[in-house]
């Protein structure tokens, strides 16, 4: 089967036929519900601290603090993204090479959740935009080009998986940019991190990232269902097509 024939075959596969396995996908509700409960607990924990309550244990405070990179909520999100990245890697090796890009993206997001890579990158982009002129235009053109490439890439994937990956990208963008746009940036002012607005923003950001990690895992799982319905194609010379 050629690459073009394979793409046509993917489009002809009924999403209903592939996705009629709701029982198998219900396990995704477990990390989602657990994460949302942790979000609520972390929010209440921070609000109590803002009201003057002193935690009985610094270690417990560390793992429940929604603004701490070592919190149990952050590690749950990191682990889910990592699991999704591993799943995409398996798909790249066993089914479609294009899933290497998904694996790399999800792996980067998982690493970012663990060590906070996006903060220096975001500040570097903001400096270029603030500089104006050629630099700002260059950044805008690169962003436009990246957007076009991402859209083309998503169109090459099975539609249910593509929609889920698009939702992942939007949730991550909302967490990284949209939430920050809701109010003043208090990240560099530790003395104001117990203010109500900062707690709300931090909780919203973590909630968006949690939901993105679960949707990413669902996207990989859906693609795995397609891989079972569509045999691994062989291109010219016996090589696996992209």
PDB file of C-alpha atoms in Angstrom:
ATOM      1  CA  UNK A   1       0.000   0.000   0.000  1.00  0.00           C
ATOM      2  CA  UNK A   2       1.477   3.358  -1.008  1.00  0.00           C
ATOM      3  CA  UNK A   3       1.624   6.402   1.219  1.00  0.00           C
ATOM      4  CA  UNK A   4      -1.191   8.158  -0.661  1.00  0.00           C
ATOM      5  CA  UNK A   5      -3.350   5.029  -0.640  1.00  0.00           C
ATOM      6  CA  UNK A   6      -2.682   4.659   3.067  1.00  0.00           C
ATOM      7  CA  UNK A   7      -3.760   8.265   3.741  1.00  0.00           C
ATOM      8  CA  UNK A   8      -6.950   7.673   1.789  1.00  0.00           C
ATOM      9  CA  UNK A   9      -7.548   4.509   3.782  1.00  0.00           C
ATOM     10  CA  UNK A  10      -7.221   6.449   7.039  1.00  0.00           C
ATOM     11  CA  UNK A  11      -9.820   8.968   5.874  1.00  0.00           C
ATOM     12  CA  UNK A  12     -12.208   6.170   4.921  1.00  0.00           C
ATOM     13  CA  UNK A  13     -11.976   4.474   8.311  1.00  0.00           C
ATOM     14  CA  UNK A  14     -15.044   5.321  10.339  1.00  0.00           C
ATOM     15  CA  UNK A  15     -14.140   7.036  13.595  1.00  0.00           C
ATOM     16  CA  UNK A  16     -17.199   5.390  15.087  1.00  0.00           C
ATOM     17  CA  UNK A  17     -15.851   1.945  14.212  1.00  0.00           C
ATOM     18  CA  UNK A  18     -12.460   2.670  15.747  1.00  0.00           C
ATOM     19  CA  UNK A  19     -13.652   4.468  18.863  1.00  0.00           C
ATOM     20  CA  UNK A  20     -16.463   2.136  19.960  1.00  0.00           C
ATOM     21  CA  UNK A  21     -14.466   0.991  22.976  1.00  0.00           C
ATOM     22  CA  UNK A  22     -15.678   3.352  25.732  1.00  0.00           C
ATOM     23  CA  UNK A  23     -14.979   0.847  28.505  1.00  0.00           C
ATOM     24  CA  UNK A  24     -11.290   0.669  27.614  1.00  0.00           C
ATOM     25  CA  UNK A  25     -10.957   4.450  27.717  1.00  0.00           C
ATOM     26  CA  UNK A  26     -12.735   5.008  31.013  1.00  0.00           C
ATOM     27  CA  UNK A  27      -9.477   4.494  32.883  1.00  0.00           C
ATOM     28  CA  UNK A  28      -8.499   7.977  31.674  1.00  0.00           C
ATOM     29  CA  UNK A  29     -11.098   9.332  34.093  1.00  0.00           C
ATOM     30  CA  UNK A  30      -8.973   8.085  37.001  1.00  0.00           C
ATOM     31  CA  UNK A  31      -6.016  10.488  36.541  1.00  0.00           C
ATOM     32  CA  UNK A  32      -8.389  13.271  35.477  1.00  0.00           C
ATOM     33  CA  UNK A  33     -10.578  13.026  38.574  1.00  0.00           C
ATOM     34  CA  UNK A  34      -7.552  12.527  40.836  1.00  0.00           C
ATOM     35  CA  UNK A  35      -5.886  15.592  39.345  1.00  0.00           C
ATOM     36  CA  UNK A  36      -8.985  17.770  39.669  1.00  0.00           C
ATOM     37  CA  UNK A  37      -9.318  16.722  43.309  1.00  0.00           C
ATOM     38  CA  UNK A  38      -5.667  17.667  43.853  1.00  0.00           C
ATOM     39  CA  UNK A  39      -6.311  21.035  42.177  1.00  0.00           C
ATOM     40  CA  UNK A  40      -9.187  21.706  44.568  1.00  0.00           C
ATOM     41  CA  UNK A  41      -7.176  20.576  47.608  1.00  0.00           C
ATOM     42  CA  UNK A  42      -4.169  22.664  46.568  1.00  0.00           C
ATOM     43  CA  UNK A  43      -6.366  25.708  46.022  1.00  0.00           C
ATOM     44  CA  UNK A  44      -7.941  25.321  49.458  1.00  0.00           C
ATOM     45  CA  UNK A  45      -4.505  24.773  50.994  1.00  0.00           C
ATOM     46  CA  UNK A  46      -3.159  28.023  49.538  1.00  0.00           C
ATOM     47  CA  UNK A  47      -6.280  29.945  50.516  1.00  0.00           C
ATOM     48  CA  UNK A  48      -5.914  28.698  54.097  1.00  0.00           C
ATOM     49  CA  UNK A  49      -2.291  29.860  54.140  1.00  0.00           C
ATOM     50  CA  UNK A  50      -3.368  33.226  52.774  1.00  0.00           C
ATOM     51  CA  UNK A  51      -5.795  33.462  55.687  1.00  0.00           C
ATOM     52  CA  UNK A  52      -2.965  33.070  58.179  1.00  0.00           C
ATOM     53  CA  UNK A  53      -3.052  29.326  58.789  1.00  0.00           C
ATOM     54  CA  UNK A  54       0.370  27.741  59.304  1.00  0.00           C
ATOM     55  CA  UNK A  55       0.902  24.232  57.829  1.00  0.00           C
ATOM     56  CA  UNK A  56       1.829  21.560  60.346  1.00  0.00           C
ATOM     57  CA  UNK A  57       4.466  20.072  58.040  1.00  0.00           C
ATOM     58  CA  UNK A  58       6.773  21.812  55.567  1.00  0.00           C
ATOM     59  CA  UNK A  59       7.012  18.607  53.542  1.00  0.00           C
ATOM     60  CA  UNK A  60       3.230  18.356  53.266  1.00  0.00           C
ATOM     61  CA  UNK A  61       3.106  22.017  52.319  1.00  0.00           C
ATOM     62  CA  UNK A  62       5.660  21.364  49.585  1.00  0.00           C
ATOM     63  CA  UNK A  63       3.711  18.544  47.939  1.00  0.00           C
ATOM     64  CA  UNK A  64       0.330  20.311  48.158  1.00  0.00           C
ATOM     65  CA  UNK A  65       1.490  23.780  47.132  1.00  0.00           C
ATOM     66  CA  UNK A  66      -0.034  24.409  43.707  1.00  0.00           C
ATOM     67  CA  UNK A  67       2.806  26.818  42.916  1.00  0.00           C
ATOM     68  CA  UNK A  68       5.582  24.313  43.674  1.00  0.00           C
ATOM     69  CA  UNK A  69       7.285  22.384  40.854  1.00  0.00           C
ATOM     70  CA  UNK A  70       7.736  19.476  43.282  1.00  0.00           C
ATOM     71  CA  UNK A  71       4.045  19.250  44.156  1.00  0.00           C
ATOM     72  CA  UNK A  72       2.217  15.965  43.683  1.00  0.00           C
ATOM     73  CA  UNK A  73      -0.108  17.671  41.181  1.00  0.00           C
ATOM     74  CA  UNK A  74       2.820  18.800  39.034  1.00  0.00           C
ATOM     75  CA  UNK A  75       4.380  15.350  39.136  1.00  0.00           C
ATOM     76  CA  UNK A  76       1.077  13.765  38.103  1.00  0.00           C
ATOM     77  CA  UNK A  77       0.867  16.056  35.073  1.00  0.00           C
ATOM     78  CA  UNK A  78       4.536  15.459  34.239  1.00  0.00           C
ATOM     79  CA  UNK A  79       4.069  11.683  34.446  1.00  0.00           C
ATOM     80  CA  UNK A  80       0.979  11.731  32.217  1.00  0.00           C
ATOM     81  CA  UNK A  81       2.775  13.771  29.542  1.00  0.00           C
ATOM     82  CA  UNK A  82       5.759  11.416  29.772  1.00  0.00           C
ATOM     83  CA  UNK A  83       3.501   8.374  29.426  1.00  0.00           C
ATOM     84  CA  UNK A  84       1.853   9.951  26.371  1.00  0.00           C
ATOM     85  CA  UNK A  85       5.301  10.691  24.892  1.00  0.00           C
ATOM     86  CA  UNK A  86       6.352   7.064  25.367  1.00  0.00           C
ATOM     87  CA  UNK A  87       3.120   5.913  23.715  1.00  0.00           C
ATOM     88  CA  UNK A  88       3.732   8.227  20.752  1.00  0.00           C
ATOM     89  CA  UNK A  89       7.276   6.875  20.521  1.00  0.00           C
ATOM     90  CA  UNK A  90       5.945   3.325  20.320  1.00  0.00           C
ATOM     91  CA  UNK A  91       3.563   4.400  17.536  1.00  0.00           C
ATOM     92  CA  UNK A  92       6.477   5.994  15.677  1.00  0.00           C
ATOM     93  CA  UNK A  93       8.483   2.782  15.825  1.00  0.00           C
ATOM     94  CA  UNK A  94       5.679   0.328  15.130  1.00  0.00           C
ATOM     95  CA  UNK A  95       3.253   2.251  12.906  1.00  0.00           C
ATOM     96  CA  UNK A  96       3.965   5.763  11.546  1.00  0.00           C
ATOM     97  CA  UNK A  97       7.282   7.610  11.667  1.00  0.00           C
ATOM     98  CA  UNK A  98       5.470  10.958  11.834  1.00  0.00           C
ATOM     99  CA  UNK A  99       4.615  10.185  15.456  1.00  0.00           C
ATOM    100  CA  UNK A 100       8.248  10.960  16.303  1.00  0.00           C
ATOM    101  CA  UNK A 101       7.218  14.617  16.157  1.00  0.00           C
ATOM    102  CA  UNK A 102       4.379  14.026  18.613  1.00  0.00           C
ATOM    103  CA  UNK A 103       6.712  12.087  20.915  1.00  0.00           C
ATOM    104  CA  UNK A 104       9.288  14.901  20.816  1.00  0.00           C
ATOM    105  CA  UNK A 105       6.648  17.549  21.530  1.00  0.00           C
ATOM    106  CA  UNK A 106       5.083  15.666  24.435  1.00  0.00           C
ATOM    107  CA  UNK A 107       8.518  14.787  25.800  1.00  0.00           C
ATOM    108  CA  UNK A 108       9.474  18.459  25.772  1.00  0.00           C
ATOM    109  CA  UNK A 109       6.242  19.404  27.539  1.00  0.00           C
ATOM    110  CA  UNK A 110       6.902  16.743  30.178  1.00  0.00           C
ATOM    111  CA  UNK A 111      10.434  18.068  30.715  1.00  0.00           C
ATOM    112  CA  UNK A 112       9.083  21.607  30.866  1.00  0.00           C
ATOM    113  CA  UNK A 113       6.618  20.576  33.563  1.00  0.00           C
ATOM    114  CA  UNK A 114       9.471  19.109  35.577  1.00  0.00           C
ATOM    115  CA  UNK A 115      12.037  21.911  35.295  1.00  0.00           C
ATOM    116  CA  UNK A 116      10.110  24.941  33.970  1.00  0.00           C
ATOM    117  CA  UNK A 117      11.766  25.471  30.578  1.00  0.00           C
ATOM    118  CA  UNK A 118       9.024  27.717  29.248  1.00  0.00           C
ATOM    119  CA  UNK A 119       9.729  30.642  31.586  1.00  0.00           C
ATOM    120  CA  UNK A 120      13.121  31.653  30.091  1.00  0.00           C
ATOM    121  CA  UNK A 121      11.874  30.892  26.566  1.00  0.00           C
ATOM    122  CA  UNK A 122       8.762  33.010  27.061  1.00  0.00           C
ATOM    123  CA  UNK A 123      10.796  35.893  28.463  1.00  0.00           C
ATOM    124  CA  UNK A 124      13.241  35.676  25.538  1.00  0.00           C
ATOM    125  CA  UNK A 125      10.367  35.905  23.047  1.00  0.00           C
ATOM    126  CA  UNK A 126       8.836  38.813  24.962  1.00  0.00           C
ATOM    127  CA  UNK A 127      12.171  40.672  24.828  1.00  0.00           C
ATOM    128  CA  UNK A 128      12.319  40.219  21.058  1.00  0.00           C
ATOM    129  CA  UNK A 129       8.751  41.461  20.670  1.00  0.00           C
ATOM    130  CA  UNK A 130       9.391  44.438  22.940  1.00  0.00           C
ATOM    131  CA  UNK A 131      12.428  45.351  20.843  1.00  0.00           C
ATOM    132  CA  UNK A 132      10.124  45.901  17.878  1.00  0.00           C
ATOM    133  CA  UNK A 133      11.318  46.322  14.303  1.00  0.00           C
ATOM    134  CA  UNK A 134      12.879  43.432  12.420  1.00  0.00           C
ATOM    135  CA  UNK A 135      13.111  41.202  15.486  1.00  0.00           C
ATOM    136  CA  UNK A 136       9.405  41.416  16.230  1.00  0.00           C
ATOM    137  CA  UNK A 137       8.537  40.782  12.577  1.00  0.00           C
ATOM    138  CA  UNK A 138      10.904  37.804  12.515  1.00  0.00           C
ATOM    139  CA  UNK A 139       9.316  36.262  15.602  1.00  0.00           C
ATOM    140  CA  UNK A 140       5.833  36.809  14.147  1.00  0.00           C
ATOM    141  CA  UNK A 141       6.820  35.183  10.834  1.00  0.00           C
ATOM    142  CA  UNK A 142       8.377  32.207  12.610  1.00  0.00           C
ATOM    143  CA  UNK A 143       5.218  31.785  14.681  1.00  0.00           C
ATOM    144  CA  UNK A 144       3.089  31.942  11.511  1.00  0.00           C
ATOM    145  CA  UNK A 145       5.298  29.396   9.744  1.00  0.00           C
ATOM    146  CA  UNK A 146       5.208  27.090  12.761  1.00  0.00           C
ATOM    147  CA  UNK A 147       1.412  27.365  12.844  1.00  0.00           C
ATOM    148  CA  UNK A 148       1.120  26.411   9.164  1.00  0.00           C
ATOM    149  CA  UNK A 149       3.448  23.425   9.609  1.00  0.00           C
ATOM    150  CA  UNK A 150       1.543  22.250  12.678  1.00  0.00           C
ATOM    151  CA  UNK A 151      -1.789  22.459  10.842  1.00  0.00           C
ATOM    152  CA  UNK A 152      -0.398  20.501   7.888  1.00  0.00           C
ATOM    153  CA  UNK A 153       0.999  17.905  10.251  1.00  0.00           C
ATOM    154  CA  UNK A 154      -2.296  17.518  12.112  1.00  0.00           C
ATOM    155  CA  UNK A 155      -4.144  17.080   8.826  1.00  0.00           C
ATOM    156  CA  UNK A 156      -1.943  14.053   8.097  1.00  0.00           C
ATOM    157  CA  UNK A 157      -3.095  12.276  11.269  1.00  0.00           C
ATOM    158  CA  UNK A 158      -6.324  10.358  11.904  1.00  0.00           C
ATOM    159  CA  UNK A 159      -8.916  13.037  12.564  1.00  0.00           C
ATOM    160  CA  UNK A 160      -9.929  11.988  16.124  1.00  0.00           C
ATOM    161  CA  UNK A 161      -6.279  11.980  17.223  1.00  0.00           C
ATOM    162  CA  UNK A 162      -5.602  15.264  15.410  1.00  0.00           C
ATOM    163  CA  UNK A 163      -8.493  17.032  17.155  1.00  0.00           C
ATOM    164  CA  UNK A 164      -7.227  15.843  20.520  1.00  0.00           C
ATOM    165  CA  UNK A 165      -3.669  16.985  19.824  1.00  0.00           C
ATOM    166  CA  UNK A 166      -5.010  20.368  18.698  1.00  0.00           C
ATOM    167  CA  UNK A 167      -6.891  20.594  22.002  1.00  0.00           C
ATOM    168  CA  UNK A 168      -3.648  19.754  23.837  1.00  0.00           C
ATOM    169  CA  UNK A 169      -1.848  22.604  22.074  1.00  0.00           C
ATOM    170  CA  UNK A 170      -4.656  25.050  22.870  1.00  0.00           C
ATOM    171  CA  UNK A 171      -4.772  24.045  26.539  1.00  0.00           C
ATOM    172  CA  UNK A 172      -0.999  24.430  26.849  1.00  0.00           C
ATOM    173  CA  UNK A 173      -1.146  27.836  25.168  1.00  0.00           C
ATOM    174  CA  UNK A 174      -3.984  28.841  27.482  1.00  0.00           C
ATOM    175  CA  UNK A 175      -1.944  27.775  30.507  1.00  0.00           C
ATOM    176  CA  UNK A 176       1.260  29.457  29.326  1.00  0.00           C
ATOM    177  CA  UNK A 177      -0.150  32.687  27.897  1.00  0.00           C
ATOM    178  CA  UNK A 178      -3.894  33.013  28.371  1.00  0.00           C
ATOM    179  CA  UNK A 179      -3.938  32.671  32.155  1.00  0.00           C
ATOM    180  CA  UNK A 180      -1.075  35.155  32.546  1.00  0.00           C
ATOM    181  CA  UNK A 181      -3.026  37.666  30.477  1.00  0.00           C
ATOM    182  CA  UNK A 182      -5.860  37.644  33.021  1.00  0.00           C
ATOM    183  CA  UNK A 183      -4.011  39.835  35.487  1.00  0.00           C
ATOM    184  CA  UNK A 184      -0.663  41.211  36.649  1.00  0.00           C
ATOM    185  CA  UNK A 185       2.362  38.900  36.631  1.00  0.00           C
ATOM    186  CA  UNK A 186       3.310  38.244  40.252  1.00  0.00           C
ATOM    187  CA  UNK A 187       5.701  35.359  39.571  1.00  0.00           C
ATOM    188  CA  UNK A 188       8.819  37.365  40.426  1.00  0.00           C
ATOM    189  CA  UNK A 189       7.313  38.773  43.625  1.00  0.00           C
ATOM    190  CA  UNK A 190       7.323  35.986  46.267  1.00  0.00           C
ATOM    191  CA  UNK A 191       5.744  38.326  48.799  1.00  0.00           C
ATOM    192  CA  UNK A 192       2.519  38.442  46.773  1.00  0.00           C
ATOM    193  CA  UNK A 193       2.183  34.729  45.999  1.00  0.00           C
ATOM    194  CA  UNK A 194      -0.491  34.285  48.655  1.00  0.00           C
ATOM    195  CA  UNK A 195      -2.753  36.926  47.154  1.00  0.00           C
ATOM    196  CA  UNK A 196      -6.109  35.605  45.983  1.00  0.00           C
ATOM    197  CA  UNK A 197      -5.536  36.513  42.347  1.00  0.00           C
ATOM    198  CA  UNK A 198      -2.187  34.734  42.166  1.00  0.00           C
ATOM    199  CA  UNK A 199      -3.639  31.591  43.765  1.00  0.00           C
ATOM    200  CA  UNK A 200      -6.512  31.588  41.264  1.00  0.00           C
ATOM    201  CA  UNK A 201      -4.136  32.036  38.318  1.00  0.00           C
ATOM    202  CA  UNK A 202      -1.765  29.308  39.523  1.00  0.00           C
ATOM    203  CA  UNK A 203      -4.667  26.889  40.024  1.00  0.00           C
ATOM    204  CA  UNK A 204      -6.141  27.644  36.590  1.00  0.00           C
ATOM    205  CA  UNK A 205      -2.746  27.117  34.969  1.00  0.00           C
ATOM    206  CA  UNK A 206      -2.216  23.759  36.672  1.00  0.00           C
ATOM    207  CA  UNK A 207      -5.773  22.680  35.823  1.00  0.00           C
ATOM    208  CA  UNK A 208      -5.265  23.473  32.124  1.00  0.00           C
ATOM    209  CA  UNK A 209      -1.976  21.557  32.093  1.00  0.00           C
ATOM    210  CA  UNK A 210      -3.553  18.578  33.841  1.00  0.00           C
ATOM    211  CA  UNK A 211      -6.416  18.450  31.331  1.00  0.00           C
ATOM    212  CA  UNK A 212      -3.908  18.765  28.468  1.00  0.00           C
ATOM    213  CA  UNK A 213      -1.931  15.787  29.767  1.00  0.00           C
ATOM    214  CA  UNK A 214      -5.044  13.593  29.963  1.00  0.00           C
ATOM    215  CA  UNK A 215      -6.182  14.636  26.474  1.00  0.00           C
ATOM    216  CA  UNK A 216      -2.664  13.928  25.146  1.00  0.00           C
ATOM    217  CA  UNK A 217      -2.815  10.433  26.586  1.00  0.00           C
ATOM    218  CA  UNK A 218      -6.254   9.960  25.033  1.00  0.00           C
ATOM    219  CA  UNK A 219      -4.926  11.143  21.643  1.00  0.00           C
ATOM    220  CA  UNK A 220      -2.172   8.532  21.729  1.00  0.00           C
ATOM    221  CA  UNK A 221      -4.635   5.859  22.841  1.00  0.00           C
ATOM    222  CA  UNK A 222      -7.000   6.747  19.988  1.00  0.00           C
ATOM    223  CA  UNK A 223      -4.115   6.602  17.510  1.00  0.00           C
ATOM    224  CA  UNK A 224      -3.213   3.179  18.893  1.00  0.00           C
ATOM    225  CA  UNK A 225      -6.758   2.036  18.090  1.00  0.00           C
ATOM    226  CA  UNK A 226      -6.281   3.258  14.523  1.00  0.00           C
ATOM    227  CA  UNK A 227      -2.963   1.392  14.340  1.00  0.00           C
ATOM    228  CA  UNK A 228      -4.838  -1.820  15.139  1.00  0.00           C
ATOM    229  CA  UNK A 229      -7.473  -1.108  12.480  1.00  0.00           C
ATOM    230  CA  UNK A 230      -4.950  -0.112   9.805  1.00  0.00           C
ATOM    231  CA  UNK A 231      -1.936  -2.361   9.170  1.00  0.00           C
ATOM    232  CA  UNK A 232       1.543  -0.886   9.147  1.00  0.00           C
ATOM    233  CA  UNK A 233       2.158   0.276   5.560  1.00  0.00           C
ATOM    234  CA  UNK A 234       5.234  -0.534   3.513  1.00  0.00           C
ATOM    235  CA  UNK A 235       6.546   1.980   1.007  1.00  0.00           C
ATOM    236  CA  UNK A 236       8.950   1.590  -1.879  1.00  0.00           C
ATOM    237  CA  UNK A 237      11.997  -0.493  -1.036  1.00  0.00           C
ATOM    238  CA  UNK A 238      10.267  -1.960   2.013  1.00  0.00           C
ATOM    239  CA  UNK A 239      10.680   1.212   4.059  1.00  0.00           C
ATOM    240  CA  UNK A 240       8.032   2.506   6.424  1.00  0.00           C
ATOM    241  CA  UNK A 241       6.441   5.676   4.963  1.00  0.00           C
ATOM    242  CA  UNK A 242       6.121   8.806   6.983  1.00  0.00           C
TER     243      UNK A 242
END
